[in-house]
mmCIF file of C-alpha atoms in Angstrom:
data_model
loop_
_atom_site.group_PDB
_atom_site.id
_atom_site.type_symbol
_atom_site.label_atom_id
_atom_site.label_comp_id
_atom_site.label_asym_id
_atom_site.label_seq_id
_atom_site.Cartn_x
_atom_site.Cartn_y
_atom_site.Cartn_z
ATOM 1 C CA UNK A 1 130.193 43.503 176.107
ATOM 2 C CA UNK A 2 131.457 40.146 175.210
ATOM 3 C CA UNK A 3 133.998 39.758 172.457
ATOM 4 C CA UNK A 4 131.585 37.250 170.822
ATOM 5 C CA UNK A 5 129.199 40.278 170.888
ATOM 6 C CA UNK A 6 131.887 42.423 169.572
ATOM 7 C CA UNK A 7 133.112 39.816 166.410
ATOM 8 C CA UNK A 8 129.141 39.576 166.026
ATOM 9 C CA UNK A 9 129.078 42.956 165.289
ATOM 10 C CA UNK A 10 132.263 44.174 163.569
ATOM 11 C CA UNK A 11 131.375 41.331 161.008
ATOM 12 C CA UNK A 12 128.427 42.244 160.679
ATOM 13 C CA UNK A 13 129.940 46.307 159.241
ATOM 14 C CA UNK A 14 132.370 44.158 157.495
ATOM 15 C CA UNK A 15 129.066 42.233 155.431
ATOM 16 C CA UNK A 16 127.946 46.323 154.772
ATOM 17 C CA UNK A 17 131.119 46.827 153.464
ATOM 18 C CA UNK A 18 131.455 43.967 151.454
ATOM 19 C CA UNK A 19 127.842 44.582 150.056
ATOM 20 C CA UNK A 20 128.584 48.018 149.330
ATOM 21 C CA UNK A 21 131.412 47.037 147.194
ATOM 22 C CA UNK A 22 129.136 44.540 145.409
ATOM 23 C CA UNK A 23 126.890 47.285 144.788
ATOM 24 C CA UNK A 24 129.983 49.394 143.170
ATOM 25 C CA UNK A 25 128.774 52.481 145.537
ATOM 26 C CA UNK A 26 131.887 53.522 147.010
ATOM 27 C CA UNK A 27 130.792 56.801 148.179
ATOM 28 C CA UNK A 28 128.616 55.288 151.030
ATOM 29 C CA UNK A 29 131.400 53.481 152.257
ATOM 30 C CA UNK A 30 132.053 56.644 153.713
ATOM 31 C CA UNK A 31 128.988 56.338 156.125
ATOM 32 C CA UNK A 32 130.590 53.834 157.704
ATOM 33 C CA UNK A 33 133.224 55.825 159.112
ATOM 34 C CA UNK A 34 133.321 57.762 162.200
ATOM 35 C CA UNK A 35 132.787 60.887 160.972
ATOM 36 C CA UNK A 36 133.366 62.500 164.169
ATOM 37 C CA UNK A 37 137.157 61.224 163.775
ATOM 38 C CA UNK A 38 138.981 64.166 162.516
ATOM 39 C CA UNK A 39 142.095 62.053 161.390
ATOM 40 C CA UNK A 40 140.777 59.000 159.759
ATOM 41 C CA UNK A 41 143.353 56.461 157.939
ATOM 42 C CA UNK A 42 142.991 54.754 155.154
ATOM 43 C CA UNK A 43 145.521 52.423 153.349
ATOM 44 C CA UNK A 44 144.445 50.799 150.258
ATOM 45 C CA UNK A 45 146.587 47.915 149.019
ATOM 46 C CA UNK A 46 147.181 49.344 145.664
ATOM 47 C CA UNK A 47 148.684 52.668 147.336
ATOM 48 C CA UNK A 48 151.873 53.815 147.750
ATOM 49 C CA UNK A 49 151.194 55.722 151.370
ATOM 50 C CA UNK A 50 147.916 56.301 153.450
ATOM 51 C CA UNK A 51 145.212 58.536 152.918
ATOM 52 C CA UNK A 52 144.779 60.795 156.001
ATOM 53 C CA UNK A 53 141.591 63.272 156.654
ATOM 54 C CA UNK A 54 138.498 63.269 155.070
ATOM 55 C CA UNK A 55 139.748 65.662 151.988
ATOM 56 C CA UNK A 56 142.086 62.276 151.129
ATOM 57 C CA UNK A 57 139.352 59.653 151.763
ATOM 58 C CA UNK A 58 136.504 61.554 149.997
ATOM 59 C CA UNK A 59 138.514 62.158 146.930
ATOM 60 C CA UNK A 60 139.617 58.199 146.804
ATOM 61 C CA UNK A 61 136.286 56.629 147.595
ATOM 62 C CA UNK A 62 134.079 59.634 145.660
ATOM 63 C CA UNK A 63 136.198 61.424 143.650
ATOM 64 C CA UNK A 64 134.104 64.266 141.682
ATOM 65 C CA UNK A 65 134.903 63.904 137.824
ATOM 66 C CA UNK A 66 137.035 61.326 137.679
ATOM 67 C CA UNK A 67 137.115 58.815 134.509
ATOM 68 C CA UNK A 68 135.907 55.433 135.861
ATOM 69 C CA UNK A 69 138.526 53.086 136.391
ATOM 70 C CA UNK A 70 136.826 50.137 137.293
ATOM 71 C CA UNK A 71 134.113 48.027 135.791
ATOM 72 C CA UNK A 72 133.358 45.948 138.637
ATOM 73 C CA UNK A 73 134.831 44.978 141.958
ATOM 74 C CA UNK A 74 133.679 42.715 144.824
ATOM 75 C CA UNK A 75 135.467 42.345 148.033
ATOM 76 C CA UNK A 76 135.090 39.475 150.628
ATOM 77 C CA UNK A 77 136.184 39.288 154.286
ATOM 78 C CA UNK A 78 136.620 35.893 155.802
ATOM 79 C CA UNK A 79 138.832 34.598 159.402
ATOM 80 C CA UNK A 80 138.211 37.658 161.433
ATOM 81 C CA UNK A 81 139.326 38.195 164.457
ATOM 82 C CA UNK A 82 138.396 40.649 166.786
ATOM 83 C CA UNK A 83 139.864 41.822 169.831
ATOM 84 C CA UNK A 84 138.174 44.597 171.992
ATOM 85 C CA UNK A 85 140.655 46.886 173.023
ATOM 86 C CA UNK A 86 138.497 49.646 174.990
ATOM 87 C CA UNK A 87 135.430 50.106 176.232
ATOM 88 C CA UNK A 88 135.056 51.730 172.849
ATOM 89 C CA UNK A 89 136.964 49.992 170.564
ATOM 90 C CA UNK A 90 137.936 47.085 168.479
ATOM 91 C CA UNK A 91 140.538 45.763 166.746
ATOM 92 C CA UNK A 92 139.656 43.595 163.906
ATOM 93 C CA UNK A 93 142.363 41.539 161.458
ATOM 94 C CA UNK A 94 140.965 39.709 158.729
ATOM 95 C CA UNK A 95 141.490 38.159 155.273
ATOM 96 C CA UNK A 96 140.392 40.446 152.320
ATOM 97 C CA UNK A 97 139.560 39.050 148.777
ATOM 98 C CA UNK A 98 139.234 41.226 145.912
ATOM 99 C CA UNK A 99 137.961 40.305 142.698
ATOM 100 C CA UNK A 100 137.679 43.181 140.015
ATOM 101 C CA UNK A 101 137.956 44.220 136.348
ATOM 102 C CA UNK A 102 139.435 47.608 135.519
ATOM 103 C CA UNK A 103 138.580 49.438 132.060
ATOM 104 C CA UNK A 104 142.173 49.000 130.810
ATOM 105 C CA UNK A 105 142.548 45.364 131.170
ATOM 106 C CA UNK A 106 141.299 42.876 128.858
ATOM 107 C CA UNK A 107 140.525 40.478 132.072
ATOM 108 C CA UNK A 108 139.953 40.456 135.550
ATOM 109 C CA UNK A 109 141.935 39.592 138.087
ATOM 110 C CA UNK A 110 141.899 39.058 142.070
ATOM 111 C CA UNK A 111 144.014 38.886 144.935
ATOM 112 C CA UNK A 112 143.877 38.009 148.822
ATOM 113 C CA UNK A 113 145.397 40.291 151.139
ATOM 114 C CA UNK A 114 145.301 40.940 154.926
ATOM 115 C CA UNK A 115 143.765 43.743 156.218
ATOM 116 C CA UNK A 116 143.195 45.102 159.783
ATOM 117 C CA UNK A 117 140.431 48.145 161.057
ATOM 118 C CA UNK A 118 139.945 50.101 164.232
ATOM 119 C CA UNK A 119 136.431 50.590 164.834
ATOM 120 C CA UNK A 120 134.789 52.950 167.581
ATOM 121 C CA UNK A 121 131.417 52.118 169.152
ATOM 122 C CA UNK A 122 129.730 55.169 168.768
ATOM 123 C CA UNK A 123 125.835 55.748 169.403
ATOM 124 C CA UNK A 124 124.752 54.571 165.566
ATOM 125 C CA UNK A 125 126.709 51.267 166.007
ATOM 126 C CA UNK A 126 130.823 50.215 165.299
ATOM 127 C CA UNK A 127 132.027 52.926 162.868
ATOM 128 C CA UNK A 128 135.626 53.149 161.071
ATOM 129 C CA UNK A 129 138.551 54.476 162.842
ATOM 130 C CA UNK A 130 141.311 53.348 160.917
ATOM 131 C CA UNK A 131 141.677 51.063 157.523
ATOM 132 C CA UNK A 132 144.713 48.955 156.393
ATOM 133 C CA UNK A 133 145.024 46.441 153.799
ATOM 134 C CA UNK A 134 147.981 44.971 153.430
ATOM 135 C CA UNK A 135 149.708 42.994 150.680
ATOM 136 C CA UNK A 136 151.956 40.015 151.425
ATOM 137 C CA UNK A 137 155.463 39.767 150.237
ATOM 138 C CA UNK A 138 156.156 38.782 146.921
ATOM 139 C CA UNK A 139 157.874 35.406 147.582
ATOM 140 C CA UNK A 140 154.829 34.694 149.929
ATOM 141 C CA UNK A 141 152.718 35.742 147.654
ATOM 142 C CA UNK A 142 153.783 33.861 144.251
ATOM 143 C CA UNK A 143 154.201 30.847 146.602
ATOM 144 C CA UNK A 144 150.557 30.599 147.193
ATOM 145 C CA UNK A 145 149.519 31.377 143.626
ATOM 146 C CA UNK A 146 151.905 28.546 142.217
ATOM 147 C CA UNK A 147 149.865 26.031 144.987
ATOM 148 C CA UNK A 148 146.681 27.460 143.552
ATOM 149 C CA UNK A 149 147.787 26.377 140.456
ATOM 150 C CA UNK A 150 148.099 22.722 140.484
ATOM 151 C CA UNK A 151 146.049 20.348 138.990
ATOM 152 C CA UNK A 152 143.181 19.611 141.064
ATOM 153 C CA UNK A 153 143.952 15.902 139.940
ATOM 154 C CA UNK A 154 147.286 16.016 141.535
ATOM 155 C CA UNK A 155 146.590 14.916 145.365
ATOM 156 C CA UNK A 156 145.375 11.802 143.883
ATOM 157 C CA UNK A 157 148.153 11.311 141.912
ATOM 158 C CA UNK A 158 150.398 12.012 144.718
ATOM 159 C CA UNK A 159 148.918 9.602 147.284
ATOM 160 C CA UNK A 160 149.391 6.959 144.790
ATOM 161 C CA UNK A 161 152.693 7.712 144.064
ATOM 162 C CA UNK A 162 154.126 8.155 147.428
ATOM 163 C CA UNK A 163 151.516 6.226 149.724
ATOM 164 C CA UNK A 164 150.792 9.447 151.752
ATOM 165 C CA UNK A 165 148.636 11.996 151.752
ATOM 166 C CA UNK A 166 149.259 15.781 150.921
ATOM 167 C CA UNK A 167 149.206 18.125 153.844
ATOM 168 C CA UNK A 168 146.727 21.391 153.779
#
């Protein structure tokens, strides 16, 4: 299998996933896990350690009379990169956006993260082995949300001013 075949395919669980999230039906994110994996991993960005085994996962993605927390959430996945790393499996790194309002807060907010998943190929398609998202560091971080936050007039401004155009 070529790793174009591979990406094709990873992304296209990733576009479940993301739909999935759109749809606010976190409990069938679960059928997109290997469920023949009997020591799944899950790290959510928001959580202090990993959920491991299906008891952890089940209760985070369909917990059973539990107040709802959030109003709304949708997730994108953009730049990924897969690497095949068996016969059977992928790596996959990728960019995560989240956009979401919880009950609590008056407005929503959103973030972009990385995130990485090992998938196995099993015989009803690329399945869940592992899930990671990962934060970046808070200087990194507010770094990118103060270059969000200029004023979309500015590179104009700046090319005037200096004679030279601003980079990325």
């Amino acid at each position: 299998m070529s790793n174009e075949q591979v990406t094709a395919e990873i992304t296209a669980v990733l576009r479940e996933t993301e739909r999935l999230w759109a749809a606010q039906d976190t409990a069938a994110l679960r059928d997109l896990w290997d469920m023949e994996n009997e020591h799944p991993f899950y790290l959510a960005g928001e959580q202090e350690d990993f959920f491991i085994g299906w008891d952890a996962i089940n209760a985070y993605l369909a917990p059973e009379n539990a107040p709802k927390i959030t109003e709304a959430i949708r997730v994108t996945f953009s730049n990924i990169r897969v690497r095949l790393v068996a016969p059977d499996l992928a790596f996959a790194a990728y960019w995560m956006r989240t956009d979401m309002k919880l009950v609590f807060q008056p407005k929503p907010f959103g973030s972009d993260n990385r995130a990485t998943a090992l998938f196995r190929n099993t015989s009803d398609g690329w399945k869940y082995l592992t899930y990671i998202e990962a934060f970046q560091s808070p200087s990194v971080y507010f770094q990118k949300l103060y270059e969000k936050d200029i004023s979309p007039d500015y590179p104009e401004f700046f090319e005037e001013v200096t004679g030279k155009k601003l980079k990325g």
